[in-house]
């Protein structure tokens, strides 16, 4: 369920970054902030458990960032 949600957010941000590159920054930062909260909360668990709990949030944050930057990069490569 969470994986489907992250994929949907990545797709929406990529499309938004393609059509409205400047306006896509705010939603991207909002999702980064939300995922950062989850990562920090999971990281407070002791030892290896903390790393295991924060890793999905960290990788999701990286995916959101990559999809947004890919949408902007594709937009700037267009010939018009």
JSON list of C-alpha atoms in Angstrom, two decimals:
[
{"chain": "A", "resi": 1, "resn": "UNK", "atom": "CA", "xyz": [0.00, 0.00, 0.00]},
{"chain": "A", "resi": 2, "resn": "UNK", "atom": "CA", "xyz": [2.74, 2.45, 0.92]},
{"chain": "A", "resi": 3, "resn": "UNK", "atom": "CA", "xyz": [4.78, 1.49, -2.14]},
{"chain": "A", "resi": 4, "resn": "UNK", "atom": "CA", "xyz": [1.83, 2.27, -4.41]},
{"chain": "A", "resi": 5, "resn": "UNK", "atom": "CA", "xyz": [1.43, 5.63, -2.68]},
{"chain": "A", "resi": 6, "resn": "UNK", "atom": "CA", "xyz": [5.09, 6.52, -3.17]},
{"chain": "A", "resi": 7, "resn": "UNK", "atom": "CA", "xyz": [4.91, 5.50, -6.84]},
{"chain": "A", "resi": 8, "resn": "UNK", "atom": "CA", "xyz": [1.82, 7.67, -7.29]},
{"chain": "A", "resi": 9, "resn": "UNK", "atom": "CA", "xyz": [3.51, 10.65, -5.62]},
{"chain": "A", "resi": 10, "resn": "UNK", "atom": "CA", "xyz": [6.59, 10.20, -7.81]},
{"chain": "A", "resi": 11, "resn": "UNK", "atom": "CA", "xyz": [4.44, 10.07, -10.95]},
{"chain": "A", "resi": 12, "resn": "UNK", "atom": "CA", "xyz": [2.45, 13.16, -9.98]},
{"chain": "A", "resi": 13, "resn": "UNK", "atom": "CA", "xyz": [5.61, 15.10, -9.14]},
{"chain": "A", "resi": 14, "resn": "UNK", "atom": "CA", "xyz": [7.29, 14.07, -12.40]},
{"chain": "A", "resi": 15, "resn": "UNK", "atom": "CA", "xyz": [4.30, 15.24, -14.45]},
{"chain": "A", "resi": 16, "resn": "UNK", "atom": "CA", "xyz": [4.02, 18.43, -12.41]},
{"chain": "A", "resi": 17, "resn": "UNK", "atom": "CA", "xyz": [7.74, 19.11, -12.82]},
{"chain": "A", "resi": 18, "resn": "UNK", "atom": "CA", "xyz": [7.44, 18.59, -16.56]},
{"chain": "A", "resi": 19, "resn": "UNK", "atom": "CA", "xyz": [4.51, 20.96, -17.07]},
{"chain": "A", "resi": 20, "resn": "UNK", "atom": "CA", "xyz": [5.13, 23.48, -14.27]},
{"chain": "A", "resi": 21, "resn": "UNK", "atom": "CA", "xyz": [8.82, 23.29, -13.31]},
{"chain": "A", "resi": 22, "resn": "UNK", "atom": "CA", "xyz": [8.88, 26.26, -10.95]},
{"chain": "A", "resi": 23, "resn": "UNK", "atom": "CA", "xyz": [5.63, 25.42, -9.21]},
{"chain": "A", "resi": 24, "resn": "UNK", "atom": "CA", "xyz": [6.69, 21.83, -8.62]},
{"chain": "A", "resi": 25, "resn": "UNK", "atom": "CA", "xyz": [9.31, 22.80, -6.04]},
{"chain": "A", "resi": 26, "resn": "UNK", "atom": "CA", "xyz": [6.84, 23.44, -3.23]},
{"chain": "A", "resi": 27, "resn": "UNK", "atom": "CA", "xyz": [5.06, 20.05, -3.41]},
{"chain": "A", "resi": 28, "resn": "UNK", "atom": "CA", "xyz": [8.45, 18.34, -3.72]},
{"chain": "A", "resi": 29, "resn": "UNK", "atom": "CA", "xyz": [9.69, 20.05, -0.56]},
{"chain": "A", "resi": 30, "resn": "UNK", "atom": "CA", "xyz": [6.48, 19.12, 1.24]},
{"chain": "A", "resi": 31, "resn": "UNK", "atom": "CA", "xyz": [6.90, 15.44, 0.46]},
{"chain": "A", "resi": 32, "resn": "UNK", "atom": "CA", "xyz": [10.59, 15.62, 1.35]},
{"chain": "A", "resi": 33, "resn": "UNK", "atom": "CA", "xyz": [9.67, 17.15, 4.70]},
{"chain": "A", "resi": 34, "resn": "UNK", "atom": "CA", "xyz": [7.06, 14.48, 5.39]},
{"chain": "A", "resi": 35, "resn": "UNK", "atom": "CA", "xyz": [9.37, 11.63, 4.48]},
{"chain": "A", "resi": 36, "resn": "UNK", "atom": "CA", "xyz": [12.14, 13.23, 6.53]},
{"chain": "A", "resi": 37, "resn": "UNK", "atom": "CA", "xyz": [9.91, 13.19, 9.60]},
{"chain": "A", "resi": 38, "resn": "UNK", "atom": "CA", "xyz": [9.28, 9.48, 9.14]},
{"chain": "A", "resi": 39, "resn": "UNK", "atom": "CA", "xyz": [12.97, 8.81, 8.64]},
{"chain": "A", "resi": 40, "resn": "UNK", "atom": "CA", "xyz": [13.93, 10.72, 11.76]},
{"chain": "A", "resi": 41, "resn": "UNK", "atom": "CA", "xyz": [11.23, 9.01, 13.81]},
{"chain": "A", "resi": 42, "resn": "UNK", "atom": "CA", "xyz": [12.33, 5.58, 12.62]},
{"chain": "A", "resi": 43, "resn": "UNK", "atom": "CA", "xyz": [15.98, 6.42, 13.20]},
{"chain": "A", "resi": 44, "resn": "UNK", "atom": "CA", "xyz": [15.38, 7.01, 16.90]},
{"chain": "A", "resi": 45, "resn": "UNK", "atom": "CA", "xyz": [15.01, 3.30, 17.48]},
{"chain": "A", "resi": 46, "resn": "UNK", "atom": "CA", "xyz": [18.18, 1.79, 18.95]},
{"chain": "A", "resi": 47, "resn": "UNK", "atom": "CA", "xyz": [20.90, 0.19, 16.84]},
{"chain": "A", "resi": 48, "resn": "UNK", "atom": "CA", "xyz": [20.26, -1.72, 13.68]},
{"chain": "A", "resi": 49, "resn": "UNK", "atom": "CA", "xyz": [16.50, -1.46, 14.15]},
{"chain": "A", "resi": 50, "resn": "UNK", "atom": "CA", "xyz": [16.73, 2.31, 13.74]},
{"chain": "A", "resi": 51, "resn": "UNK", "atom": "CA", "xyz": [18.53, 1.96, 10.43]},
{"chain": "A", "resi": 52, "resn": "UNK", "atom": "CA", "xyz": [16.04, -0.64, 9.21]},
{"chain": "A", "resi": 53, "resn": "UNK", "atom": "CA", "xyz": [13.07, 1.53, 10.14]},
{"chain": "A", "resi": 54, "resn": "UNK", "atom": "CA", "xyz": [14.43, 4.71, 8.57]},
{"chain": "A", "resi": 55, "resn": "UNK", "atom": "CA", "xyz": [15.71, 3.15, 5.33]},
{"chain": "A", "resi": 56, "resn": "UNK", "atom": "CA", "xyz": [12.33, 2.96, 3.49]},
{"chain": "A", "resi": 57, "resn": "UNK", "atom": "CA", "xyz": [11.73, 6.65, 4.15]},
{"chain": "A", "resi": 58, "resn": "UNK", "atom": "CA", "xyz": [15.21, 7.57, 2.98]},
{"chain": "A", "resi": 59, "resn": "UNK", "atom": "CA", "xyz": [14.91, 5.59, -0.26]},
{"chain": "A", "resi": 60, "resn": "UNK", "atom": "CA", "xyz": [11.43, 7.01, -0.88]},
{"chain": "A", "resi": 61, "resn": "UNK", "atom": "CA", "xyz": [12.77, 10.51, -0.39]},
{"chain": "A", "resi": 62, "resn": "UNK", "atom": "CA", "xyz": [15.51, 9.80, -2.90]},
{"chain": "A", "resi": 63, "resn": "UNK", "atom": "CA", "xyz": [12.94, 8.47, -5.40]},
{"chain": "A", "resi": 64, "resn": "UNK", "atom": "CA", "xyz": [10.79, 11.59, -5.03]},
{"chain": "A", "resi": 65, "resn": "UNK", "atom": "CA", "xyz": [13.80, 13.80, -5.63]},
{"chain": "A", "resi": 66, "resn": "UNK", "atom": "CA", "xyz": [14.90, 11.83, -8.69]},
{"chain": "A", "resi": 67, "resn": "UNK", "atom": "CA", "xyz": [11.48, 11.81, -10.31]},
{"chain": "A", "resi": 68, "resn": "UNK", "atom": "CA", "xyz": [11.05, 15.56, -9.85]},
{"chain": "A", "resi": 69, "resn": "UNK", "atom": "CA", "xyz": [14.48, 16.35, -11.22]},
{"chain": "A", "resi": 70, "resn": "UNK", "atom": "CA", "xyz": [13.89, 13.98, -14.16]},
{"chain": "A", "resi": 71, "resn": "UNK", "atom": "CA", "xyz": [10.68, 15.83, -15.04]},
{"chain": "A", "resi": 72, "resn": "UNK", "atom": "CA", "xyz": [12.45, 19.19, -14.96]},
{"chain": "A", "resi": 73, "resn": "UNK", "atom": "CA", "xyz": [15.41, 17.85, -16.93]},
{"chain": "A", "resi": 74, "resn": "UNK", "atom": "CA", "xyz": [13.10, 16.44, -19.63]},
{"chain": "A", "resi": 75, "resn": "UNK", "atom": "CA", "xyz": [11.31, 19.76, -19.85]},
{"chain": "A", "resi": 76, "resn": "UNK", "atom": "CA", "xyz": [14.50, 21.74, -20.41]},
{"chain": "A", "resi": 77, "resn": "UNK", "atom": "CA", "xyz": [15.67, 19.32, -23.13]},
{"chain": "A", "resi": 78, "resn": "UNK", "atom": "CA", "xyz": [12.65, 20.00, -25.32]},
{"chain": "A", "resi": 79, "resn": "UNK", "atom": "CA", "xyz": [13.46, 21.93, -28.51]},
{"chain": "A", "resi": 80, "resn": "UNK", "atom": "CA", "xyz": [10.82, 24.65, -27.96]}
]
